Every structure is written in structure tokens, then in C-alpha cells.
Coordinates of C-alpha atoms and ligand atoms in Angstrom, one line a residue:
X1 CA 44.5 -42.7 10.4
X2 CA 44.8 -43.4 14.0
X3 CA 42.5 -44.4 16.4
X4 CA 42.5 -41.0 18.1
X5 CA 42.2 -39.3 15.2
X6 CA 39.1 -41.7 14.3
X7 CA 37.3 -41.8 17.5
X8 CA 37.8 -37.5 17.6
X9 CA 36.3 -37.6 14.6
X10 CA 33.1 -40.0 15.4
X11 CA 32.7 -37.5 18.6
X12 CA 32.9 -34.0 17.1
X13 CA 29.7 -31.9 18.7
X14 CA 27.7 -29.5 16.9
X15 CA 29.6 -27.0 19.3
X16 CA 32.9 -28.0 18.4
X17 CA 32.4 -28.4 14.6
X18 CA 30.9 -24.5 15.5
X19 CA 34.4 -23.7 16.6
X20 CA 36.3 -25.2 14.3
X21 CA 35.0 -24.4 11.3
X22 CA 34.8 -20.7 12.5
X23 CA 38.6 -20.7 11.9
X24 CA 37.6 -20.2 7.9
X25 CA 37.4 -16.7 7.3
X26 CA 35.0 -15.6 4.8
X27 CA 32.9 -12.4 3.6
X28 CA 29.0 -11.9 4.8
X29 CA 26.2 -11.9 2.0
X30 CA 22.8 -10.8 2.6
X31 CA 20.3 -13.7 0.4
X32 CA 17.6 -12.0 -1.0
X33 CA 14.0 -13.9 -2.9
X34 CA 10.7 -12.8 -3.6
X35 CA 8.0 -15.3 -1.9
X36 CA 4.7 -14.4 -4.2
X37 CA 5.7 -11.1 -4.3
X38 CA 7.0 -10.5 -0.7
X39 CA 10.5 -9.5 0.1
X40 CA 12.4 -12.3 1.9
X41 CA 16.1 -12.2 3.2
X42 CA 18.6 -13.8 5.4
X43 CA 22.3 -13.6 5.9
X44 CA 24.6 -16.1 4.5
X45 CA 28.3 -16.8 5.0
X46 CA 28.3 -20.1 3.5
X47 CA 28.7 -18.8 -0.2
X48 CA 31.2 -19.0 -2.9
X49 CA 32.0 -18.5 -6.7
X50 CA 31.6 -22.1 -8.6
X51 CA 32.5 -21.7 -11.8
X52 CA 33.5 -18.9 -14.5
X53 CA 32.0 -19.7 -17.6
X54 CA 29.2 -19.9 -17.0
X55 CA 29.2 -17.6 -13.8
X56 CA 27.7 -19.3 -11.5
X57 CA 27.8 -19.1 -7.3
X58 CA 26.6 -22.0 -5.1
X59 CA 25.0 -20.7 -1.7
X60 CA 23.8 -22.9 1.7
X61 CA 20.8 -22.4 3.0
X62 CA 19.0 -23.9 5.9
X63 CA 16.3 -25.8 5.0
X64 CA 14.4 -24.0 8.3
X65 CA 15.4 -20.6 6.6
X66 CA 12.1 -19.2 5.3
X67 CA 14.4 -17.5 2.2
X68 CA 15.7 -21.0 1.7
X69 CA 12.4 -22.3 1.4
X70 CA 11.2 -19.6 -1.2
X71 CA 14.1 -20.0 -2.9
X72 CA 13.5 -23.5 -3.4
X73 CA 9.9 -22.7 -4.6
X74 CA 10.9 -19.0 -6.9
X75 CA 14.0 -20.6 -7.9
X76 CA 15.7 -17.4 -8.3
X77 CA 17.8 -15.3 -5.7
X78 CA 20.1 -12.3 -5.4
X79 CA 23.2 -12.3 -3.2
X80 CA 24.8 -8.7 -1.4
X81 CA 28.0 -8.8 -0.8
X82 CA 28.3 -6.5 2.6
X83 CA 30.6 -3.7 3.1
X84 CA 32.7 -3.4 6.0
X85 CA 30.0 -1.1 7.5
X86 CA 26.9 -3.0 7.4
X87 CA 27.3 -5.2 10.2
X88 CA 23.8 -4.1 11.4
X89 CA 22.4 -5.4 8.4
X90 CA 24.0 -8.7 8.7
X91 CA 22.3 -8.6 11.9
X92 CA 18.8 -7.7 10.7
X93 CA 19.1 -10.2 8.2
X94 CA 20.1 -13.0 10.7
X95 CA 17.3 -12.2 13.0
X96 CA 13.3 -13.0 12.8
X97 CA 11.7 -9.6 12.7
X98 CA 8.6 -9.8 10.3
X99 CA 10.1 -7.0 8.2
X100 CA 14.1 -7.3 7.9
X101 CA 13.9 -4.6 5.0
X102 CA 12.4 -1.8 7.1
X103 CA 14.8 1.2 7.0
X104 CA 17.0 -0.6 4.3
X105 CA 17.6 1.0 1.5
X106 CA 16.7 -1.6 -1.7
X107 CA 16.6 -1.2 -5.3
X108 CA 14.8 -3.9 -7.4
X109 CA 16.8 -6.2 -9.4
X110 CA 15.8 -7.1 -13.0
X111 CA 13.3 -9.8 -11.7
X112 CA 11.8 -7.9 -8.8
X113 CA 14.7 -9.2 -6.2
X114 CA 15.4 -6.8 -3.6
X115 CA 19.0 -5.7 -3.9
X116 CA 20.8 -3.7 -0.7
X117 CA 21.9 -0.4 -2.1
X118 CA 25.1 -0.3 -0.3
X119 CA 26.6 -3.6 -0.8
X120 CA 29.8 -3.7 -2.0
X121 CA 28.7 -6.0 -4.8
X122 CA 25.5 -7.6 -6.0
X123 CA 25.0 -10.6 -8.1
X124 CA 21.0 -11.8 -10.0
X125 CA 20.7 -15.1 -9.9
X126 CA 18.5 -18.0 -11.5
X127 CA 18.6 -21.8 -9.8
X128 CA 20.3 -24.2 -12.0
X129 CA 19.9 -26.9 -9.1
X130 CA 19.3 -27.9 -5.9
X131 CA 20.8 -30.4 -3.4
X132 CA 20.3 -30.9 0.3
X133 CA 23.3 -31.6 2.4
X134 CA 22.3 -32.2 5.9
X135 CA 20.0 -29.8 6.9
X136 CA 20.8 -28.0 4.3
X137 CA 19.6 -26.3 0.5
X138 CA 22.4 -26.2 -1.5
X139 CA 21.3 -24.4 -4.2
X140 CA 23.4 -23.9 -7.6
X141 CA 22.9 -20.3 -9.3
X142 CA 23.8 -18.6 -13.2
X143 CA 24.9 -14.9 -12.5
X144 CA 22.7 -13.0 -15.1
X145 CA 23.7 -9.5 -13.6
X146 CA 26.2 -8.1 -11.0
X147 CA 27.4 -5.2 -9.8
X148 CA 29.7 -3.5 -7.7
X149 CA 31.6 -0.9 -6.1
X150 CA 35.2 0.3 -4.5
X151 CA 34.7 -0.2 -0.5
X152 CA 36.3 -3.0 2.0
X153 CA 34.2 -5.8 2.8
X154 CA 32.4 -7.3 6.2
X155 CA 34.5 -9.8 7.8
X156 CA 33.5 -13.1 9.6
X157 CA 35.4 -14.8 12.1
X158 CA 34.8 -17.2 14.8
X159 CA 32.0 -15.4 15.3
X160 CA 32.4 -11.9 15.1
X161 CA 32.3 -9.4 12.3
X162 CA 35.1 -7.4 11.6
X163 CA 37.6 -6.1 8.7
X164 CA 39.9 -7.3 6.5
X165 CA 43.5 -6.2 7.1
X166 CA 44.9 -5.4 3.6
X167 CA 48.1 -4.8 3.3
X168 CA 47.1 -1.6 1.2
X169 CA 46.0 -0.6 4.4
X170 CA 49.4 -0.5 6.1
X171 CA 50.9 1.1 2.8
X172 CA 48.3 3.7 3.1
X173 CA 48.7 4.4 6.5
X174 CA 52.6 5.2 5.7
X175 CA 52.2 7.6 2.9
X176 CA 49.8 9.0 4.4
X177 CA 51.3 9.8 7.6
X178 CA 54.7 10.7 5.3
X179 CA 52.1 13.4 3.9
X180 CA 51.2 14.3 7.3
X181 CA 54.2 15.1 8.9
X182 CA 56.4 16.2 5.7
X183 CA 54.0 19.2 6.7
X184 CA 52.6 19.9 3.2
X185 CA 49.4 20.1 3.9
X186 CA 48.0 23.5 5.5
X187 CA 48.3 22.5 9.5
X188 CA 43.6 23.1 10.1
X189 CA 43.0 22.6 6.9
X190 CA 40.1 20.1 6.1
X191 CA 41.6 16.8 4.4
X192 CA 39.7 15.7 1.7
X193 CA 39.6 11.2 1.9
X194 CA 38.7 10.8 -1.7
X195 CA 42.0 13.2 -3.0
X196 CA 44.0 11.2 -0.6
X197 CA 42.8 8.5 -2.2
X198 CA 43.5 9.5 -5.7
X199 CA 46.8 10.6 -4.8
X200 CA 48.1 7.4 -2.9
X201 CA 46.2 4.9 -5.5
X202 CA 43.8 3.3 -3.1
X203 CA 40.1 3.3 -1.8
X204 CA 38.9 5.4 0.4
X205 CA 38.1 2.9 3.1
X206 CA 42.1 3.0 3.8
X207 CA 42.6 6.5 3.6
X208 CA 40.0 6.5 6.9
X209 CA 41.5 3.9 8.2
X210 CA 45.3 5.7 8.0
X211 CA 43.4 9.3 9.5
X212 CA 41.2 7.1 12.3
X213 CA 44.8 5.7 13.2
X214 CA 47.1 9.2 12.8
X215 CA 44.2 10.5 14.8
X216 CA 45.1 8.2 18.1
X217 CA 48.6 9.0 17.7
X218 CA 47.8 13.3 17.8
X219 CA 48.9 14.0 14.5
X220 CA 45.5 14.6 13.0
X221 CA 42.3 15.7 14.9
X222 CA 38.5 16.7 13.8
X223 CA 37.8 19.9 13.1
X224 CA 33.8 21.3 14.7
X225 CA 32.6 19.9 11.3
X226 CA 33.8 16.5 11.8
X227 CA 36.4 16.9 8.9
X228 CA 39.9 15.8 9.7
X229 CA 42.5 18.4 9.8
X230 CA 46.5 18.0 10.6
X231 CA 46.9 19.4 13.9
X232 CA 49.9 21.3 15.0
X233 CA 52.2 19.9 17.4
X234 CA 53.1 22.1 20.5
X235 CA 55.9 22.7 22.9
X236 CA 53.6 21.5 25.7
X237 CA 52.6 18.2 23.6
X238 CA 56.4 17.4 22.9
X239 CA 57.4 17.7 26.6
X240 CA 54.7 16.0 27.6
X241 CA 55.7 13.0 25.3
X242 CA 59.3 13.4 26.9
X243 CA 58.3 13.2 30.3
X244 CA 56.1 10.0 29.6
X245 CA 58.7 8.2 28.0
X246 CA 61.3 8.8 30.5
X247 CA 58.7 7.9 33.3
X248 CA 58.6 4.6 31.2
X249 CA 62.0 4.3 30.7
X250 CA 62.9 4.6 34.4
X251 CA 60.4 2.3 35.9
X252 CA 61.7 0.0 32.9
X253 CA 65.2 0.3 34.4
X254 CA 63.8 0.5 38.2
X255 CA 62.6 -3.3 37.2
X256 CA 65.8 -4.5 34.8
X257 CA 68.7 -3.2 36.4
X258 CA 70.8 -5.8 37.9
X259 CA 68.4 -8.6 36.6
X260 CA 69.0 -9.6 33.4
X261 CA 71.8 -11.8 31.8
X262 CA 74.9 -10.9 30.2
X263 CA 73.6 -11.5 27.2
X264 CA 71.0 -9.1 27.1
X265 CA 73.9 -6.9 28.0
X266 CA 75.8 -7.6 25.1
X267 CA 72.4 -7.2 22.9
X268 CA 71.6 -3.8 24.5
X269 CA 75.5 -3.1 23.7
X270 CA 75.5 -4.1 19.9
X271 CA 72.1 -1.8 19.9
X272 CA 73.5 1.2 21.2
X273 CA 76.5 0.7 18.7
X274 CA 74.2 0.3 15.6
X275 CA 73.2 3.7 16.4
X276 CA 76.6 5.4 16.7
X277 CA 76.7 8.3 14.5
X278 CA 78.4 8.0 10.9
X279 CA 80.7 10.6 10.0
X280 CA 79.8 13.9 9.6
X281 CA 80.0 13.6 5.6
X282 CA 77.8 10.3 5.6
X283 CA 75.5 10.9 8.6
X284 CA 72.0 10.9 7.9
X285 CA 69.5 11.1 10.5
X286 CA 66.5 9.5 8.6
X287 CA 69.0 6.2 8.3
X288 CA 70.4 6.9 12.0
X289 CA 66.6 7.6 13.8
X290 CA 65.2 3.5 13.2
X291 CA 68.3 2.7 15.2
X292 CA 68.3 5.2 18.3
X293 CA 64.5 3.7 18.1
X294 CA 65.6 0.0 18.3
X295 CA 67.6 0.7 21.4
X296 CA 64.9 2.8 23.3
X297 CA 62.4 0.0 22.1
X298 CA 64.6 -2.8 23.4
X299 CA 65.5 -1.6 26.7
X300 CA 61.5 -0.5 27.4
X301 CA 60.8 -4.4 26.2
X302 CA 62.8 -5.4 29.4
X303 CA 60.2 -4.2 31.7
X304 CA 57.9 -7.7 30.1
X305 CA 55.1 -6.0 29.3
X306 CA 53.6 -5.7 25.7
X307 CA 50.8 -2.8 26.8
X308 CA 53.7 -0.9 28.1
X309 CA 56.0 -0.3 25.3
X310 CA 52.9 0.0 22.9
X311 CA 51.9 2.9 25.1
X312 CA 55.8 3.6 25.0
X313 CA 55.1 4.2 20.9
X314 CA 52.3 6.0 21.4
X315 CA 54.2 8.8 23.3
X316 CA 57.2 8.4 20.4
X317 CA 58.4 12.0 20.7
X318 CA 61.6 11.9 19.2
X319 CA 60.0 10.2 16.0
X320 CA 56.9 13.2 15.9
X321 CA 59.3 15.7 16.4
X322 CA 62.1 14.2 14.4
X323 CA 60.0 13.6 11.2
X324 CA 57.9 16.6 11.7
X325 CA 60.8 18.7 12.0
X326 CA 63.6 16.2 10.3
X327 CA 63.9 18.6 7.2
X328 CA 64.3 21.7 8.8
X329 CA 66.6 20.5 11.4
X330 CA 68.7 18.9 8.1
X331 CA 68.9 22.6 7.6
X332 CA 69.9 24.2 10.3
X333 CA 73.0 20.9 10.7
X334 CA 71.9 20.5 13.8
X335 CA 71.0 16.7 14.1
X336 CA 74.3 14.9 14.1
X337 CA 75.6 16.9 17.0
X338 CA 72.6 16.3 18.7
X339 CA 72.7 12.3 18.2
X340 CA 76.1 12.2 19.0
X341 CA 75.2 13.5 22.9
X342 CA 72.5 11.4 22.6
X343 CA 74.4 8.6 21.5
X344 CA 76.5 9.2 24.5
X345 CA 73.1 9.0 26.9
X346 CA 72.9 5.1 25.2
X347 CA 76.0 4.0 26.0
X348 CA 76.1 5.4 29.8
X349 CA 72.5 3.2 30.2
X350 CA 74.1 0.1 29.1
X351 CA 77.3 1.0 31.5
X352 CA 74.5 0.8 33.9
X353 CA 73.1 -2.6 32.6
X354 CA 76.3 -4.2 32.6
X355 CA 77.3 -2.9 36.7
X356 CA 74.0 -3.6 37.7
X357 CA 73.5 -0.1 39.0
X358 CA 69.9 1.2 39.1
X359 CA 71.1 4.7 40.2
X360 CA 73.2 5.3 37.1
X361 CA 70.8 4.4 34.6
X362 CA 67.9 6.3 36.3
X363 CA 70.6 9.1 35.9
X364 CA 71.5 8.3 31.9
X365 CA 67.5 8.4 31.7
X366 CA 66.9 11.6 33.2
X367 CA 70.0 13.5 32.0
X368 CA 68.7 12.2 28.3
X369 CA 65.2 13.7 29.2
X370 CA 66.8 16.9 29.8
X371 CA 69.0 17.0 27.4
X372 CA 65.8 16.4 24.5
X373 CA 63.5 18.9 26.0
X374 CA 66.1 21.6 26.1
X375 CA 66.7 20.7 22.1
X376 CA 62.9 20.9 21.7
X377 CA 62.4 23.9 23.5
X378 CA 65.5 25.7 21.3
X379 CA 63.8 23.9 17.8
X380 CA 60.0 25.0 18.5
X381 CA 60.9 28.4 19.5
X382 CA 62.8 28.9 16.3
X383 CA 59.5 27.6 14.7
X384 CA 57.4 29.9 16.6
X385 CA 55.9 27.6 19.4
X386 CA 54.5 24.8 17.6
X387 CA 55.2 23.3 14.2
Ligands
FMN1 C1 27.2 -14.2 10.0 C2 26.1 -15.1 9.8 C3 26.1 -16.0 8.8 C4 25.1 -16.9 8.5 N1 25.2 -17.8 7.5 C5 24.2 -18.6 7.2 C6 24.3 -19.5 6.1 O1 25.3 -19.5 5.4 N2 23.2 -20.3 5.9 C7 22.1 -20.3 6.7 O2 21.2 -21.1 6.4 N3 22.0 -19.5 7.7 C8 23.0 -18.6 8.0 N4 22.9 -17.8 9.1 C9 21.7 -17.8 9.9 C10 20.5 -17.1 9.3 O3 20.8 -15.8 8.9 C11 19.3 -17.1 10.2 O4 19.0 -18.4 10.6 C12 18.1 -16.3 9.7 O5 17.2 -16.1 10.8 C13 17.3 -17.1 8.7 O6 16.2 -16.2 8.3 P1 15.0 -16.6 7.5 O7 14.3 -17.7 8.2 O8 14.1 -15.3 7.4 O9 15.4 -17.0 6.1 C14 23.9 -16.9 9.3 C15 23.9 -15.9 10.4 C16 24.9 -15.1 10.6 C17 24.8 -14.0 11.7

């Protein structure tokens, strides 16, 4: 090892070790004993699985931790694995009020431990051994009973709680917002999470996830009972959308034009290209919509800012309307007409790119604008006004 690596090591501070080793990730478990027959609790992070057979966990206890302490002395404990919503419990449990269990709800394990009714998992425990590490208890446990349910667990990292990520989550959230707009569901009518839930194969801690999120982007709202319903989408909501992302767009342009390199050019060029429309026997707009996006997307990334073309996908009209309405306008043969103009819109912005002229594109942008909102306006008429 080096000797920088060596003399980092020999000066590592409480504070620093803090930080670093906040970098691991790990769940939040509420530590429960009996001390002569009082309840006793504290929140843990430093716990893990040990072995299989036999089932045993291993858990780190301070040796200042008044749980740790009876611990040491009942020689039994009982761990609660949190849920994703019970950071105020992790709280509780961290703190020093006298009674941490006051307004918990508890059921009593086999041996009198208190166990947290909504945990996602509990586990009985009898010691097998101790060791001290440091300052700490390190105390060995046999799992004689566990339990537990479906639910998302409390995260811990660098300090803060928050959730896991799963990638069920994001497969979720795009079924379920497939469902949404495929229009299937009654537009008002109360969604039930744990039919979702069933139907997509997952919890129903990512079904509320998907909702929370289809929510922020005005596809889904709550009704006066606080149940989520799929809410329509108006005329006034899609023009609205237009008119944002063309404000985007030309302050994007107002920025770009005339200042970036050829290359970007010939990148904004092969874009537009990629979203030339196939022939009319092979078109198909769910293949040619991801393109037209990539364009719009690249050209709004121009303007260097991250918060701007996130809000730029918040206002996505073309893709609410499009995959609201994608079927029906399928239908009606509308679409490849449409993306051919539209097409045309692309190419005359990069024209504008590549001469430098700020005018032109601010043109290419408005002209598109118009030419959208007039398509709307003739599509949600035809639907009645709002689909
Ligand atoms: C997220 C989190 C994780 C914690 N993990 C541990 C741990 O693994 N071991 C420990 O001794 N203390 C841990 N603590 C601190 C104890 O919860 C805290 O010192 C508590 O006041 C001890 O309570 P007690 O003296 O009633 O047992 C943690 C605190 C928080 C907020």
C-alpha cells in the first residue's frame, strides 16, 4: 500500500468514517427487548442475515444503547424490518423519549417482545452470542419466528431515509400509464391500486408510485374522496401544452442559433432524417413518434439546461395527445399525412441551424405550433372537446 494510502488511513475521523460508510445502502430495523418486563427499542441499520441453517441475523448495538444493554442482560430480541412509510418510527426509535412505543401500534411476539404491526417483516430472536467490537454489542441471534408482508422497504442513505428504486417500479409505471391512456378505463372512474396490482403482477406500493407520478404529468387526478381517477384531457390543456413547448423551443433557438458547431448540425440533421416518414404501406406512427421525440428533445437540450427540457417533457403534448388518441387517429389515416408536414417543420429548423439564422427557426417553430394546434383542434372536436 502506499504511503498516502497509509497515513489516510491512520487519519480517518469519526466524521469522515460517518461519510464514507454512509455510501452503503441498507434497510432500517426497529430493535425491540423486554427489560424486566418493560418495552425497550431503538433503531438499527447495522443488521444483516448470518447464516441459513440455522437462521440466524447478527445485529450492532451500542453499548450506550439502553436496548443494547437489556439485550445483553434478556438475551433475547426481535427485529422490524420498516416499510417505506415509517420513517417516523425510525425516528421515534432513534430518539430518547421515555416512551418510544406511545401511539405505535405493537403486537406481542411469542416471548412477550414487542413487535411493530406494520413492519414489512419481523423476525423472534434468542442470543446465541455476544461480542463487543468497539463500542459496540455485537450480538449473534437464532430466528425462531418471522413474519412478513408485500410493501417496499425504508431506505437509508448517507443519512437520509428514502425508497428503493425497483425496477418493478419503472415497469409498473409503463403499463400502467399504457392502461391510462389506451383509455380503457371509464375517464372519473375511481381506480382501484390493489386490481392494478393484480393485473400488472406487482405490489401495490408501485402501482401508487406509477398514479403519484401519472398524477404530476395530468393524466390522472383525485377525485373529492381522495381516490385517483383518469382525468380527461381537454382542448384547452393540449394548447396549453403546445404553446409551452414552443415558448421552450424558441427561447432554445433564441440561445443556439448561430452558436453551435457543424457537428451538432449534422447530428440535428441525421435526427430529423431518422424521423422521415416510411411509406405509406409501412408507416407506423407508434415506431415514427420516439423519433420526432428525439429531435424535439435534442434541439431543446441545446439551450444547456437539464430543468428545462425536464419541464420540456412535462408539457409533452404531442406524446399525450398522440398516445391518448394514437388509435383513433390510426383510424381515421390521418397520422402519416400529418408527420409528413411535420416532418417538413424539422427539416426547415435544422436549415436554420446550419445558416445560422435565428429568424427562420423561430419561424419553423411557430409555423409547427400552428400547424399542431390546428390538428388538435380538428381531432378533439371530432371527439367532442376532450378525450
Ligand atoms: C437510521 C438510524 C440507524 C441507526 N442504527 C444504529 C445501529 O445500527 N446501532 C446503534 O447502536 N445505534 C443506531 N442508531 C442510533 C440509535 O437508534 C440511538 O442511539 C437510540 O437513541 C438508542 O436508543 P436506546 O438508548 O433507547 O436503545 C441509529 C439511528 C438511526 C436514525
Amino acid at each position: 500500500m502506499s504511503t498516502t494510502a497509509t497515513e489516510a488511513r491512520r487519519a480517518l475521523e469519526p466524521n469522515e468514517f460517518r461519510d464514507i460508510i454512509g455510501r452503503f445502502a441498507s434497510g432500517v430495523t426497529v430493535i425491540t427487548t423486554l427489560d424486566s418486563g418493560e418495552r425497550k427499542g431503538t433503531t438499527a441499520s447495522a443488521f444483516t442475515s448470518l447464516s441459513l441453517e440455522p437462521p440466524m441475523v447478527l445485529v450492532c448495538l451500542n453499548s450506550a444503547s439502553s436496548t443494547g444493554r437489556a439485550i445483553a442482560a434478556a438475551r433475547r430480541f426481535a427485529v422490524n424490518i420498516l416499510a417505506e412509510g415509517q420513517a417516523s418510527e425510525a425516528m421515534k426509535f432513534a430518539g430518547r423519549d421515555p416512551d418510544k412505543f406511545a401511539g405505535v401500534a405493537v403486537v406481542e411476539g411469542e416471548h412477550g417482545e414487542p413487535l411493530l404491526a406494520d413492519a414489512l417483516a419481523t423476525l423472534e430472536c434468542s442470543v446465541t452470542e455476544v461480542v463487543t467490537g468497539g463500542t459496540h454489542y455485537v450480538f449473534m441471534g437464532e430466528v425462531e419466528r418471522a413474519a412478513a408482508r408485500g410493501g417496499a422497504p425504508l431506505a437509508y442513505f448517507r443519512g437520509k431515509f428514502g425508497r428503493l428504486e425497483l425496477a418493478q417500479d419503472e415497469q409498473a409505471f409503463a403499463d400502467i400509464r399504457a392502461h391510462v391512456l389506451s383509455r380503457e378505463i371509464e375517464i372519473g372512474e375511481p381506480l382501484d391500486l390493489d386490481e392494478l396490482g393484480r393485473r400488472f403482477g406487482c405490489l401495490r406500493s408501485p402501482v401508487y408510485h406509477a398514479l403519484s407520478r401519472l398524477t404530476g404529468e395530468g393524466f390522472v387526478t383525485r377525485n373529492a374522496d381522495g381516490a385517483f381517477v383518469v382525468r380527461p384531457l381537454t382542448l384547452q390543456a393540449v394548447q396549453e401544452a403546445w404553446r409551452a413547448r414552443c415558448a421552450i423551443e424558441t427561447g432554445v433557438a433564441a440561445l443556439s442559433v448561430g452558436r453551435v458547431p457543424e457537428s451538432t448540425v449534422t447530428e440535428l440533421r441525421a435526427l430529423a432524417d431518422a424521423a422521415a416518414p416510411a411509406p405509406a404501406a409501412s408507416f407506423k406512427l407508434d415506431s415514427w413518434l420516439p423519433a420526432y421525440n428525439a429531435f424535439h428533445e435534442r434541439v431543446v437540450e441545446l439551450g444547456g439546461s437539464a430543468s428545462l427540457l425536464d419541464a420540456y417533457r412535462r408539457v409533452n403534448a404531442p406524446a399525450a395527445i398522440l398516445s391518448v388518441t394514437q388509435r383513433q387517429m390510426e383510424l381515421q389515416g390521418l397520422d402519416r399525412e400529418q408527420c409528413v408536414t411535420a416532418f417538413g417543420h424539422m427539416c426547415d429548423l435544422v436549415d436554420a441551424y446550419e445558416r445560422g439564422d435565428r429568424a427562420v427557426a423561430a419561424e419553423a417553430i411557430r409555423r409547427h405550433e400552428e400547424f399542431a394546434s390546428e390538428v388538435a383542434v380538428r381531432f378533439m372536436d371530432s371527439q367532442g372537446g376532450e378525450i
